[in-house]
JSON list of C-alpha atoms in Angstrom, two decimals:
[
{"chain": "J", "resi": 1, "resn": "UNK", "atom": "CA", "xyz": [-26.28, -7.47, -25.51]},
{"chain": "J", "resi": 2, "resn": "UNK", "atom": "CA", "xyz": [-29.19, -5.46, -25.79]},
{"chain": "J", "resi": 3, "resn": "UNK", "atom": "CA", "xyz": [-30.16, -6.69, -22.44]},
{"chain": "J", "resi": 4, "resn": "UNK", "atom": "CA", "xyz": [-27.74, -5.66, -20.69]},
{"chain": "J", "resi": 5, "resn": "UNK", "atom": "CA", "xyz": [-27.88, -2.57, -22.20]},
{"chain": "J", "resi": 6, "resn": "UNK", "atom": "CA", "xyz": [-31.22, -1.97, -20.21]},
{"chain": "J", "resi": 7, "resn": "UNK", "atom": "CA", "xyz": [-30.29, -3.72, -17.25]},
{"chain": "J", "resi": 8, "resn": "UNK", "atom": "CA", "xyz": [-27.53, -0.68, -17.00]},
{"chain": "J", "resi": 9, "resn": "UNK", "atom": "CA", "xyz": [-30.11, 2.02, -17.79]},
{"chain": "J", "resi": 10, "resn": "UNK", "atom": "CA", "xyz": [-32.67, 0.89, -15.23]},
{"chain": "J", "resi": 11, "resn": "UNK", "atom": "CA", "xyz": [-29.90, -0.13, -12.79]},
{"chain": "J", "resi": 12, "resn": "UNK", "atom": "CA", "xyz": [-28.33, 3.45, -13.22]},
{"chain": "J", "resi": 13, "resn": "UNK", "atom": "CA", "xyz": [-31.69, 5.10, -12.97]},
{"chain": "J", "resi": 14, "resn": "UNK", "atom": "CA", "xyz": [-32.56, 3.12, -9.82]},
{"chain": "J", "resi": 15, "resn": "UNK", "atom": "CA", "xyz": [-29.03, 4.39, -8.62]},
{"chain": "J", "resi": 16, "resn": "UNK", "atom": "CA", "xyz": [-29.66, 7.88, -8.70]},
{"chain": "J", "resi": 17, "resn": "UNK", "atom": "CA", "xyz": [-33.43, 8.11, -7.63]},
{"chain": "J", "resi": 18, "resn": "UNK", "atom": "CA", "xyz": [-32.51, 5.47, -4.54]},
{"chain": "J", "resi": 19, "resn": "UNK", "atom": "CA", "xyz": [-29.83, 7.89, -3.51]},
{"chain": "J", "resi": 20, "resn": "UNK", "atom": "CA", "xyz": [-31.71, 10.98, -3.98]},
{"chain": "J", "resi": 21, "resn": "UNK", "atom": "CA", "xyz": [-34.22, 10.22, -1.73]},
{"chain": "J", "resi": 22, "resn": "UNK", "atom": "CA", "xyz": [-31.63, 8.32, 0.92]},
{"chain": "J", "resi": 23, "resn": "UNK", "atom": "CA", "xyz": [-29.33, 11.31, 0.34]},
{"chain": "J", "resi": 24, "resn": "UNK", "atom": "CA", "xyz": [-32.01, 13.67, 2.02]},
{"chain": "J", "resi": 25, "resn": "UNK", "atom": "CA", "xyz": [-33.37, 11.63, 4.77]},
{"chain": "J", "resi": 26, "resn": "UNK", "atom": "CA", "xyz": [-30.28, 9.39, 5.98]},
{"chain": "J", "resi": 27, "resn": "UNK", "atom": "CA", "xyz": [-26.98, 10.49, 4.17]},
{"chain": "J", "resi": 28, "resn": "UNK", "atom": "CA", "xyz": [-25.02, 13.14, 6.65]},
{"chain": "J", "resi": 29, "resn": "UNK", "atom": "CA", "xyz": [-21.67, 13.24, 5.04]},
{"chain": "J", "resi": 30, "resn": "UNK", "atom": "CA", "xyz": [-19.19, 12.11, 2.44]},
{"chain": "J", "resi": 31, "resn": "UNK", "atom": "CA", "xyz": [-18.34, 9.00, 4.35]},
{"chain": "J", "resi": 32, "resn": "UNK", "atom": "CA", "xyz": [-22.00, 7.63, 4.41]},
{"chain": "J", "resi": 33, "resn": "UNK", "atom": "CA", "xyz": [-22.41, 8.65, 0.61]},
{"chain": "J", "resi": 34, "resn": "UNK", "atom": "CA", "xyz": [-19.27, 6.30, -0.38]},
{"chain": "J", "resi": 35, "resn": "UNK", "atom": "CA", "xyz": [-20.65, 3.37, 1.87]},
{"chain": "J", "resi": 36, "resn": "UNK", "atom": "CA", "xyz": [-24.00, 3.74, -0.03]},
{"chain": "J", "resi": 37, "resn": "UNK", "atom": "CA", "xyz": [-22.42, 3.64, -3.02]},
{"chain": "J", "resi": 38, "resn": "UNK", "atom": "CA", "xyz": [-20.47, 0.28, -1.78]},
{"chain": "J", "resi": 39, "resn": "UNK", "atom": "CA", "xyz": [-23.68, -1.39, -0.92]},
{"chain": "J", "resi": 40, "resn": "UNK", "atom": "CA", "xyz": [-25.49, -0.38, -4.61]},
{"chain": "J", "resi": 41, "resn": "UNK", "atom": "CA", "xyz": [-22.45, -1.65, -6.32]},
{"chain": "J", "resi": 42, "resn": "UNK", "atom": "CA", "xyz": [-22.23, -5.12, -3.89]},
{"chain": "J", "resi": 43, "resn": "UNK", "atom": "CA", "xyz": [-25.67, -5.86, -5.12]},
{"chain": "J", "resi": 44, "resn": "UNK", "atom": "CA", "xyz": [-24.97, -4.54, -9.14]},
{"chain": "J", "resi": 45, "resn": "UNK", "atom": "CA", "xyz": [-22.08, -7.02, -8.95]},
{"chain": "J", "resi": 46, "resn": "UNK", "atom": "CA", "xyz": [-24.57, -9.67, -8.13]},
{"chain": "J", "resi": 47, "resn": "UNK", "atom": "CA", "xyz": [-26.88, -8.64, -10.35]},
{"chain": "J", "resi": 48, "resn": "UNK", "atom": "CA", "xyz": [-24.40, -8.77, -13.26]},
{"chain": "J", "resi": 49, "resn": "UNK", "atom": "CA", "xyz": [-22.37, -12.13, -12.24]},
{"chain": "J", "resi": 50, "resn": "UNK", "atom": "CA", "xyz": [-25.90, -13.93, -12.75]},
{"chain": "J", "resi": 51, "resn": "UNK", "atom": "CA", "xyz": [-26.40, -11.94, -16.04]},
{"chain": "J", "resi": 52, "resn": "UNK", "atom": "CA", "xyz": [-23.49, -12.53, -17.69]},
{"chain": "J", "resi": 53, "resn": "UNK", "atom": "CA", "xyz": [-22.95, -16.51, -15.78]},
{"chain": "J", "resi": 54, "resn": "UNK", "atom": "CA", "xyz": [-19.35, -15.42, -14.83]},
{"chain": "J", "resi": 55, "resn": "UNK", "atom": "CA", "xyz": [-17.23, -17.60, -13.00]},
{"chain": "J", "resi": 56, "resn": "UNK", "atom": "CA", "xyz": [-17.05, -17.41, -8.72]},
{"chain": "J", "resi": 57, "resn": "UNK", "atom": "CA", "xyz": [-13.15, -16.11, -9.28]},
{"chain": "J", "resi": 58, "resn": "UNK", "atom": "CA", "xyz": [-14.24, -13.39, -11.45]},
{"chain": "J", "resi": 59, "resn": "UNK", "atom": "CA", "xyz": [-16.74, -12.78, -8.75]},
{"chain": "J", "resi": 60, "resn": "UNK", "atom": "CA", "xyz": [-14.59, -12.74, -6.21]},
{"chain": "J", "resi": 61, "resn": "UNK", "atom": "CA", "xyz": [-12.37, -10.43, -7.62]},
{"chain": "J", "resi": 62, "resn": "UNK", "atom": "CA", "xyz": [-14.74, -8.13, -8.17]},
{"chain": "J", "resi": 63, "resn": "UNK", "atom": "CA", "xyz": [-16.72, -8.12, -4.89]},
{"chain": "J", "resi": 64, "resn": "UNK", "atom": "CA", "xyz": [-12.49, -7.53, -3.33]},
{"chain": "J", "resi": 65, "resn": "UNK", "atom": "CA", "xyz": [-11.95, -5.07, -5.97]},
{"chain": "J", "resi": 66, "resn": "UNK", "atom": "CA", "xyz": [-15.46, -3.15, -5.07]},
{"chain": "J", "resi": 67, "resn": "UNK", "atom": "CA", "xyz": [-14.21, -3.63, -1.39]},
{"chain": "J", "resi": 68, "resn": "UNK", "atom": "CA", "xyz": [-10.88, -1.97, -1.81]},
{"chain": "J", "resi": 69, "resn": "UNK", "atom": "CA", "xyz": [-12.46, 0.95, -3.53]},
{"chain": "J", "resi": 70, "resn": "UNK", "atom": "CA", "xyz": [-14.41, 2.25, -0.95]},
{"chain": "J", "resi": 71, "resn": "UNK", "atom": "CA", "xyz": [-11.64, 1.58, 2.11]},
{"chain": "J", "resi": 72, "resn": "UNK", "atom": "CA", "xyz": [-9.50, 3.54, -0.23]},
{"chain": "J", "resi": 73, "resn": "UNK", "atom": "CA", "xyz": [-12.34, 6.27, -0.51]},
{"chain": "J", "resi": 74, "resn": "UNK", "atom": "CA", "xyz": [-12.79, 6.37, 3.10]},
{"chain": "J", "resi": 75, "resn": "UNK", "atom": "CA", "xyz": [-9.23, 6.10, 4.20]},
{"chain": "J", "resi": 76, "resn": "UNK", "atom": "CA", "xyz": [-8.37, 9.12, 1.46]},
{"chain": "J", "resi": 77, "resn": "UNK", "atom": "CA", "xyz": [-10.71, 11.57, 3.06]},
{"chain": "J", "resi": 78, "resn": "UNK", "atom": "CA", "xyz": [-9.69, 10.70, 6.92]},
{"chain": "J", "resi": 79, "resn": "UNK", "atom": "CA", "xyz": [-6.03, 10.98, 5.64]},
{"chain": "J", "resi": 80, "resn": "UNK", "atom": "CA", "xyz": [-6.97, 14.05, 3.75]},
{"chain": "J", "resi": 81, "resn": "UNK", "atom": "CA", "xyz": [-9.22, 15.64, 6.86]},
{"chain": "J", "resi": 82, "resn": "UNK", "atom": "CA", "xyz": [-6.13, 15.03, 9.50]},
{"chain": "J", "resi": 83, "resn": "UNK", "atom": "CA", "xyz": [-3.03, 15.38, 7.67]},
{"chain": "J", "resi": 84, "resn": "UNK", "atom": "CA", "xyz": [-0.79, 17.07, 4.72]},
{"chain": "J", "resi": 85, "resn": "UNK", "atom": "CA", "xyz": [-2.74, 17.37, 1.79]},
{"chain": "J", "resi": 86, "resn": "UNK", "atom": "CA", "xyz": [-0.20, 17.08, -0.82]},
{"chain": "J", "resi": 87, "resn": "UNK", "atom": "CA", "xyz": [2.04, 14.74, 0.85]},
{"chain": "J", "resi": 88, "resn": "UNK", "atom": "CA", "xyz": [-1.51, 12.56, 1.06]},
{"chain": "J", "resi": 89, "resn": "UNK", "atom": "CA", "xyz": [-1.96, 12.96, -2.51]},
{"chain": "J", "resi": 90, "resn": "UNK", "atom": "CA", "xyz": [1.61, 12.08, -3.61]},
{"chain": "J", "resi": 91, "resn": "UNK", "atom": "CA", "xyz": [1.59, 9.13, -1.18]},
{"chain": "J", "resi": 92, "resn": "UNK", "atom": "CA", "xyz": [-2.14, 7.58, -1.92]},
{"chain": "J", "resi": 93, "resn": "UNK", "atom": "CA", "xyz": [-0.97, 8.03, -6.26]},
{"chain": "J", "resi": 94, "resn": "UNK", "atom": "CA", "xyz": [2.28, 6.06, -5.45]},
{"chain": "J", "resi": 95, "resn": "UNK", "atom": "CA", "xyz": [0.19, 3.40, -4.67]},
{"chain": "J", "resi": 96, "resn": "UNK", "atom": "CA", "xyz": [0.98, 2.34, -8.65]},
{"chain": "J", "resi": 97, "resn": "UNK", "atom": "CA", "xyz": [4.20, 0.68, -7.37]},
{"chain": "J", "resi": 98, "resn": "UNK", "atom": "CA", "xyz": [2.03, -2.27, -5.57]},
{"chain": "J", "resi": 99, "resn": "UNK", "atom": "CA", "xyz": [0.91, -3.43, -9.44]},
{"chain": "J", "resi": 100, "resn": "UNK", "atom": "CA", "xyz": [4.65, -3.22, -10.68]},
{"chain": "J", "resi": 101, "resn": "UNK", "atom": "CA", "xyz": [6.01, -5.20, -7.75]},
{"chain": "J", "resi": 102, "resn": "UNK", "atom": "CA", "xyz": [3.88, -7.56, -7.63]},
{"chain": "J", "resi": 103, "resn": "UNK", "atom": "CA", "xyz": [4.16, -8.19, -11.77]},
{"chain": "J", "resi": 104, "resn": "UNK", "atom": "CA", "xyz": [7.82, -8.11, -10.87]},
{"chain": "J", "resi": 105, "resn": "UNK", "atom": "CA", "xyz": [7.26, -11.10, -7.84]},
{"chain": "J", "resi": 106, "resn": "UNK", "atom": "CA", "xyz": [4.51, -12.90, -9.22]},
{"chain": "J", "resi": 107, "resn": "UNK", "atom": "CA", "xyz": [4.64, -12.79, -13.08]},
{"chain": "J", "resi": 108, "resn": "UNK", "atom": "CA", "xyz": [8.09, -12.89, -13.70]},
{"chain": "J", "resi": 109, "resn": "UNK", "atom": "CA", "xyz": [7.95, -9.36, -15.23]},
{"chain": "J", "resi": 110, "resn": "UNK", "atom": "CA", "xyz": [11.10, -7.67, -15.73]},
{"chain": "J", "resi": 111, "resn": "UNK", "atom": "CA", "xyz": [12.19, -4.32, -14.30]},
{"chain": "J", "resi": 112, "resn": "UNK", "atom": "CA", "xyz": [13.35, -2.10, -17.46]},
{"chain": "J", "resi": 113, "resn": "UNK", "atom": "CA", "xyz": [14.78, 1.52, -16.54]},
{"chain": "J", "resi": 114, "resn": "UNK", "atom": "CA", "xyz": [11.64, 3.27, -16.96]},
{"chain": "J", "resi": 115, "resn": "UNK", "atom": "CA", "xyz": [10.05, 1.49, -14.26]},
{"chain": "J", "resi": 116, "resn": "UNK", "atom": "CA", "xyz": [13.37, 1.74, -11.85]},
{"chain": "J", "resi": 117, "resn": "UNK", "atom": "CA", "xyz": [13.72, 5.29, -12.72]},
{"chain": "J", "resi": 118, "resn": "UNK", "atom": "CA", "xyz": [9.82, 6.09, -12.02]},
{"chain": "J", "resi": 119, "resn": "UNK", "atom": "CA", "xyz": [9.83, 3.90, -8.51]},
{"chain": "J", "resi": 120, "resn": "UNK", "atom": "CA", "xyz": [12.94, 6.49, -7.84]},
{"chain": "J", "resi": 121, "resn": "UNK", "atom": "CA", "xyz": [11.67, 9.51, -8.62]},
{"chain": "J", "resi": 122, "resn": "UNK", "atom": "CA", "xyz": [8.57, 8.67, -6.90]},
{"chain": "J", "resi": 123, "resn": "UNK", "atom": "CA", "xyz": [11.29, 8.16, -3.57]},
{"chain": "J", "resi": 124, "resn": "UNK", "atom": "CA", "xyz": [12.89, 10.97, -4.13]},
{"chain": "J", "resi": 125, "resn": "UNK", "atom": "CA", "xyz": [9.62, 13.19, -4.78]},
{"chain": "J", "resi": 126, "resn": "UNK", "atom": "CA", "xyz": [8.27, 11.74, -1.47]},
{"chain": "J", "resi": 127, "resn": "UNK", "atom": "CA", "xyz": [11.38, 13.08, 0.52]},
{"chain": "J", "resi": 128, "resn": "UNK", "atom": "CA", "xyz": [11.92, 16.43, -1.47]},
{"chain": "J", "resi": 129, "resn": "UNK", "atom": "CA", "xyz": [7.78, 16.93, -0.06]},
{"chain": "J", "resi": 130, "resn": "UNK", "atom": "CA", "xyz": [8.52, 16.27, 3.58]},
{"chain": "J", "resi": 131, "resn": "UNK", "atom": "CA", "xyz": [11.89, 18.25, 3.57]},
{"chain": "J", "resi": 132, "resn": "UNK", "atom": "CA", "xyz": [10.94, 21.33, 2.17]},
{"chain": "J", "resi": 133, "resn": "UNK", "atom": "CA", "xyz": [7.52, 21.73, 4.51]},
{"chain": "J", "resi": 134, "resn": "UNK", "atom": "CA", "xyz": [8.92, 19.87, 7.60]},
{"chain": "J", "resi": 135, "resn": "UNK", "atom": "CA", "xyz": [5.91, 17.97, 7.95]},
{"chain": "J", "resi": 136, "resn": "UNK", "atom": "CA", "xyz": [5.02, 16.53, 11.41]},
{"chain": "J", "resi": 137, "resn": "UNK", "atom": "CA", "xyz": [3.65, 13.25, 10.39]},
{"chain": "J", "resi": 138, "resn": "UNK", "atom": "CA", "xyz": [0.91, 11.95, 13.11]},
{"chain": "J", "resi": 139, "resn": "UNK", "atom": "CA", "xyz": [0.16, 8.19, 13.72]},
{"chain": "J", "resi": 140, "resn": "UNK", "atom": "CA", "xyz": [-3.28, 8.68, 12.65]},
{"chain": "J", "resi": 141, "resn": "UNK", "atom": "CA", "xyz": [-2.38, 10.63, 9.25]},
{"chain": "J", "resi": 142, "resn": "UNK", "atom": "CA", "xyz": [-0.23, 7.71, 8.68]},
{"chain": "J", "resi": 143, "resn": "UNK", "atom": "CA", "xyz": [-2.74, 4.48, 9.01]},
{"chain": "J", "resi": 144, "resn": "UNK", "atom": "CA", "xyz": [-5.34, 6.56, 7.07]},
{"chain": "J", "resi": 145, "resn": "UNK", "atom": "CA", "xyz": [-2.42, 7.46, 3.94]},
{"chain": "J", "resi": 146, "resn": "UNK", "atom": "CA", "xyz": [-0.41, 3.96, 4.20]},
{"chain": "J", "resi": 147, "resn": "UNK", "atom": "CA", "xyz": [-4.36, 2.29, 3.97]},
{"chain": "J", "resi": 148, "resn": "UNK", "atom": "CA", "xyz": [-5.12, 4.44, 1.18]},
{"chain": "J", "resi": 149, "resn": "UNK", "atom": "CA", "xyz": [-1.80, 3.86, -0.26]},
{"chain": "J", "resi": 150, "resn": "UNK", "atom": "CA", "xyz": [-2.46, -0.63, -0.29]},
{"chain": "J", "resi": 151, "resn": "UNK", "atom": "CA", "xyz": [-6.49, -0.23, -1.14]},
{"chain": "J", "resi": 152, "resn": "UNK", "atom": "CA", "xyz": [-5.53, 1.78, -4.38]},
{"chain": "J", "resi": 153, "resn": "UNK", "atom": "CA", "xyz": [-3.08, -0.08, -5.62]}
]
């Protein structure tokens, strides 16, 4: 335990100084920040999976897990940049539903009231938001908040 104890300091330390010095010669924007941070965290996953001799599904689901966070980062700030802020927000957070359907599909969980009455309010909270500010949705708004919306949940 103690080893990988240090293996997290120096990998954290390594981290930062790596992107302090990339950050001021080759990182222009937010976007290139969040891909750096994808690459650091592709290689810590390796770096871990041989430390701790985890299995190649437990690998795989975090290299797609690692993946899916930084389309969802990138896809959240283009939806954010282009589009409705708060209807962004409330869209990108409903992404909670995907986990409760698929539990529902796959696992045989059941749908109590809470859940029905949370997927509905969510629904109705989504059209009370585009009613009230007449939003003009644009294609490309969309993609980037319906992408957001599947990489985060």
């Amino acid at each position: 335990m103690k080893f990988v104890i240090i293996i997290l300091i120096v990998l954290a330390v390594s981290k930062v100084t790596l992107q302090g010095s990339f950050a001021r010669k080759y990182i222009s924007d937010t976007a290139d920040s969040i891909c750096f941070n994808g690459i650091i965290y592709f290689f810590a996953s390796f770096i871990f999976a041989y430390a701790l001799k985890c299995s190649p599904p437990v690998i795989a689901f975090s290299l797609l897990f690692g993946l899916l966070t930084v389309i969802f980062q990138l896809c959240y700030i283009q939806a954010m940049r282009c589009g409705n802020i708060s209807l962004t927000v409330l869209i990108v957070n409903s992404g909670m539903m995907i986990p409760i359907l698929v539990s529902a599909l796959f696992f045989d969980e059941q749908f109590g009231i809470l859940k029905l009455s949370g997927i509905l309010a969510i629904h109705i909270s989504l059209f009370l938001n585009t009613q009230k500010n007449m939003v003009r949705l644009n294609l490309k708004w969309l993609l980037f908040a319906l992408s957001a919306f599947l990489a985060n949940g």
